[in-house]
C-alpha positions as a Python dict, from the first residue, in 0.01 Angstrom:
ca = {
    (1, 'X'): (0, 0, 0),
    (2, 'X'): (103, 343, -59),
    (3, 'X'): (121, 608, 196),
    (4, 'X'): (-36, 968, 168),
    (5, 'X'): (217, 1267, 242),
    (6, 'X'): (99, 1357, 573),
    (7, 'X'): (93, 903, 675),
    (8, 'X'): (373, 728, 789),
    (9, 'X'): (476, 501, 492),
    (10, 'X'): (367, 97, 511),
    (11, 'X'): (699, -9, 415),
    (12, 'X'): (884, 195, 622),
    (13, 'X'): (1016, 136, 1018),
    (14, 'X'): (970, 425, 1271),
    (15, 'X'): (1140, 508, 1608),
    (16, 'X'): (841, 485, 1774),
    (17, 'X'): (935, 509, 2190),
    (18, 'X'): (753, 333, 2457),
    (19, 'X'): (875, 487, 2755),
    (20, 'X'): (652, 540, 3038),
    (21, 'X'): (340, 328, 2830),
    (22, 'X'): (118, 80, 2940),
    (23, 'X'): (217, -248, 2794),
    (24, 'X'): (93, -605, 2839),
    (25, 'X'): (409, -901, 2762),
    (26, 'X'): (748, -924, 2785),
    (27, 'X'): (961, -654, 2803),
    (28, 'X'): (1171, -879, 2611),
    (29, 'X'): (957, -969, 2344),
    (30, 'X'): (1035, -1055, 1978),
    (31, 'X'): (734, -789, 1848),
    (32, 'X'): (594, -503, 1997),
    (33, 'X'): (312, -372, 1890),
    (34, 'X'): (191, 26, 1948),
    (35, 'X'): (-117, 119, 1951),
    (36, 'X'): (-268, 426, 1954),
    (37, 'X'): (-651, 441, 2009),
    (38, 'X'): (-920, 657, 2149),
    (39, 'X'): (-1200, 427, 2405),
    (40, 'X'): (-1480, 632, 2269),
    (41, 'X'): (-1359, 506, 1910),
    (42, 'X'): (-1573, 198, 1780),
    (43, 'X'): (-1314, 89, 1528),
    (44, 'X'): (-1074, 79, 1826),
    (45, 'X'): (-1333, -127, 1997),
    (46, 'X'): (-1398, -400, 1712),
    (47, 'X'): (-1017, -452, 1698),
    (48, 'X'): (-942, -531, 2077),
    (49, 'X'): (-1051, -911, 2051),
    (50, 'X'): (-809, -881, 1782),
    (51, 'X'): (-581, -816, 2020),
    (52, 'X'): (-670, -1001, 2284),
    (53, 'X'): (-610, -1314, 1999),
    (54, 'X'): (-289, -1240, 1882),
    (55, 'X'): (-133, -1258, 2257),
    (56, 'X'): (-243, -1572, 2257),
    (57, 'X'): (-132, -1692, 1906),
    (58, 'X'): (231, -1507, 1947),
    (59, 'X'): (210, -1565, 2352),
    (60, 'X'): (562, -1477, 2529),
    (61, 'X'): (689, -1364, 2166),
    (62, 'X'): (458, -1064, 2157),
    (63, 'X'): (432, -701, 2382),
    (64, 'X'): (83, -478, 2333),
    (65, 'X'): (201, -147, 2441),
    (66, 'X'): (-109, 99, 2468),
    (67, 'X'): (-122, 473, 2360),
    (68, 'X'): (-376, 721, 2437),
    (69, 'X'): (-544, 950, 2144),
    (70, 'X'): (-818, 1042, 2272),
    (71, 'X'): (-1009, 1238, 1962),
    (72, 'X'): (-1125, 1600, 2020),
    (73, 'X'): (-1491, 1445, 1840),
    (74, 'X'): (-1523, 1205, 2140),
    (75, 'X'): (-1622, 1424, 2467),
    (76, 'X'): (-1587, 1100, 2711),
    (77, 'X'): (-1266, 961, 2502),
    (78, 'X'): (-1052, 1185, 2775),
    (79, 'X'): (-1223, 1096, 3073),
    (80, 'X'): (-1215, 728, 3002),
    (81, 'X'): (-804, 722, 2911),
    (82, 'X'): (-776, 907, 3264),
    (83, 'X'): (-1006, 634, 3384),
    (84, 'X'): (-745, 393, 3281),
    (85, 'X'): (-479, 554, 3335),
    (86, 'X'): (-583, 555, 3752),
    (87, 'X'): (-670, 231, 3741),
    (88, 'X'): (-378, 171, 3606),
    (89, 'X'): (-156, 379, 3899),
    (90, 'X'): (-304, 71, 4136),
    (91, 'X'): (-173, -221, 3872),
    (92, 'X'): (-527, -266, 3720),
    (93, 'X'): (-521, -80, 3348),
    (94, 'X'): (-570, -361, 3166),
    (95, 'X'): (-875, -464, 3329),
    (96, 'X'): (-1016, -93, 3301),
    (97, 'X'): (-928, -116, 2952),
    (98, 'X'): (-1148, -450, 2889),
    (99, 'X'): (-1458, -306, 3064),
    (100, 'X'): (-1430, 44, 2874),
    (101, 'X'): (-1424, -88, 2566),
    (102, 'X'): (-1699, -345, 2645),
    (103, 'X'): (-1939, -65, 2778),
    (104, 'X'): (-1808, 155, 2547),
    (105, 'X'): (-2191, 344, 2505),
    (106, 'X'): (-2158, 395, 2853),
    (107, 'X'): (-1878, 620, 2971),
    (108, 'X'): (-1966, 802, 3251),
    (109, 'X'): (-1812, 915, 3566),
    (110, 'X'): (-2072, 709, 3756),
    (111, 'X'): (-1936, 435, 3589),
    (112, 'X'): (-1555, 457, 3581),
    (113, 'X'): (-1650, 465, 4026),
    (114, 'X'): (-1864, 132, 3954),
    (115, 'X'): (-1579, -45, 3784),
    (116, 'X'): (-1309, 101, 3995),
    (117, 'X'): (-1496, -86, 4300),
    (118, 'X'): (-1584, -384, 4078),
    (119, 'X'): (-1191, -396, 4030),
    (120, 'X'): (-1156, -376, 4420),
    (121, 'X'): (-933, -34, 4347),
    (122, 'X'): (-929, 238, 4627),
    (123, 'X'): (-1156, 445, 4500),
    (124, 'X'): (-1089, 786, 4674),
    (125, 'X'): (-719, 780, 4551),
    (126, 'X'): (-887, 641, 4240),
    (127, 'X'): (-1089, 1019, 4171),
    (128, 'X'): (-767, 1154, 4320),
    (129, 'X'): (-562, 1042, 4060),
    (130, 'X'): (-829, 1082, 3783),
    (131, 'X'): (-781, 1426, 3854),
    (132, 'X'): (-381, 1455, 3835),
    (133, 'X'): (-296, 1702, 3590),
    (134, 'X'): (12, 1448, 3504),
    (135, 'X'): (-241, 1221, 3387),
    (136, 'X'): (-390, 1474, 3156),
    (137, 'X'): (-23, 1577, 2996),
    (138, 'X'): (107, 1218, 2994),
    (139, 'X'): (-179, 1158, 2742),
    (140, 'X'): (-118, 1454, 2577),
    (141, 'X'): (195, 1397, 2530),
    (142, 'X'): (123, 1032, 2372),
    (143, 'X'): (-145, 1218, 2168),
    (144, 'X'): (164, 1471, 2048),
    (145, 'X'): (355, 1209, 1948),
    (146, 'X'): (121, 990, 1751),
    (147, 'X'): (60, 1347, 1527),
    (148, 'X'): (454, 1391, 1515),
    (149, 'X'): (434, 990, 1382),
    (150, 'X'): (147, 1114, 1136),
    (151, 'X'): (-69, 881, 1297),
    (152, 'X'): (-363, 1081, 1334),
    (153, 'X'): (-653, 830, 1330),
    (154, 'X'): (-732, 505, 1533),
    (155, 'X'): (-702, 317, 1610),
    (156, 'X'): (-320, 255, 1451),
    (157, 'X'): (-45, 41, 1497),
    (158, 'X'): (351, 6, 1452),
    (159, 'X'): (438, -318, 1442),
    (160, 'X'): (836, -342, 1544),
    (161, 'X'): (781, 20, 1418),
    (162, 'X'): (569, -51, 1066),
    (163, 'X'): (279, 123, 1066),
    (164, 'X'): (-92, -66, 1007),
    (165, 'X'): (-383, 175, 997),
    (166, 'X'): (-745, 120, 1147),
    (167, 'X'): (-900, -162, 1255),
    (168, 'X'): (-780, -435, 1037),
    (169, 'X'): (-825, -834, 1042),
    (170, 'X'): (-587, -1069, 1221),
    (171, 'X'): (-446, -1183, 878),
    (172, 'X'): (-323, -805, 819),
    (173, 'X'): (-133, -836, 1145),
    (174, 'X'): (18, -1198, 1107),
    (175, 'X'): (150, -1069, 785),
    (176, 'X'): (348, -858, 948),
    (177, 'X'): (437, -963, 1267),
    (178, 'X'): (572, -1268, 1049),
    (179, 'X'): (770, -1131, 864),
    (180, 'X'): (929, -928, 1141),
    (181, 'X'): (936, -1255, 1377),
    (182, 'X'): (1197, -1365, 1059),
    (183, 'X'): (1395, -987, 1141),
    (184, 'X'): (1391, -1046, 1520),
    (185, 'X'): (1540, -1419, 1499),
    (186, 'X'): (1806, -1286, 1259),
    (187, 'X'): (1927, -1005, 1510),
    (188, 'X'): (1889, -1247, 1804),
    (189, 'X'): (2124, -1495, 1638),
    (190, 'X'): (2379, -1236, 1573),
    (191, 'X'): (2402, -1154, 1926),
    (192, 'X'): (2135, -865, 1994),
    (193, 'X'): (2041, -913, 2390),
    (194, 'X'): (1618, -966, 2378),
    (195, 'X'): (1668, -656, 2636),
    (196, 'X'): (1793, -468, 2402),
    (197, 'X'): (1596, -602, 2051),
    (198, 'X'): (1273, -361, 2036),
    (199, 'X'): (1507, -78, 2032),
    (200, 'X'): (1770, -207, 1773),
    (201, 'X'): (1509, -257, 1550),
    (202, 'X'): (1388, 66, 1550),
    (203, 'X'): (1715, 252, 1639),
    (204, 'X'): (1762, 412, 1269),
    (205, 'X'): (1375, 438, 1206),
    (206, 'X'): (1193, 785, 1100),
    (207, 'X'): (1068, 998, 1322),
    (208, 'X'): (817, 1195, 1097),
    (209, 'X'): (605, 1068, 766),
}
């Protein structure tokens, strides 16, 4: 596929960082995959079981990191990554993530207290947090560097930094992470530490479309 101007380019590989994100897998792992997605986004909802599949097809060889782009269009898209993002301060963002993308129609502040208890979170440091301005510019900041990437939509994905847009079926993915499973073996056998393998991969990629 051909990329427009203002896209990051299919066939290229981006230095796409992770610090600081929520990820699920190995640090280690042979394949990471970013993605950036907004919970208000149903696209970014049809995709997650997606997901959820291809940890268990690739399981120990594959890392889901999670970044927030929460779209100006969607009013509760903000409230719901802070959601997560508390939840996620007490070790429990994944499982915020499931049940905001399951009740996706439903994203109130009412709620995101429900499911905080239903997670057995403290709930009062919970609001607390929800309310932490460093919340609000950490997903800025993940929201500033998916448009510095050129990855304006969601949801979308680098894979080991190659870029797969919108909500696309497991074979799309497969094809890729295949072919960089093949990339990843090659650079292990020549003596890259797993440690160190997301970030040799993408060591010399672009850092704009």
């Amino acid at each position: 596929p051909t990329a427009r101007p203002d896209q990051p380019d299919p066939s290229a590989t981006y230095k796409v960082p992770v610090d600081g994100a929520q990820a699920r897998g190995p640090a280690g792992a042979k394949i990471t995959i970013v993605e950036w997605a907004d919970f208000q986004c149903p696209f970014c909802s049809r995709v997650e079981p997606t997901m959820a599949e291809l940890m268990k097809d690739y399981e120990g060889e594959l890392r889901h990191v999670y970044m927030h782009n929460a779209l100006p269009m969607h009013n509760r898209a903000l409230p719901a990554a802070l959601a997560a993002e508390a939840a996620g301060r007490q070790g429990k963002f994944w499982q915020m993530y499931a049940l905001l993308f399951e009740h996706q129609r439903e994203l109130t502040d009412e709620n995101f207290v429900k499911w905080a208890k239903k997670l057995k979170l403290d709930t009062k440091r919970f609001k607390r947090d929800m309310k932490d301005p460093q919340l609000t510019e950490h997903i800025a900041q993940q929201q500033q560097l998916a448009t510095s990437l050129g990855a304006r939509g969601t949801p979308a994905f680098f894979v080991n930094g190659r870029f797969l847009s919108g909500a696309q079926p497991k074979e799309a993915f497969k094809v890729l992470i295949d072919e960089e499973l093949a990339e990843a073996d090659r650079l292990l056998a020549a003596g890259t530490p797993r440690a160190q393998l997301y970030e040799t991969i993408v060591a010399d990629g672009r850092t704009a479309p």
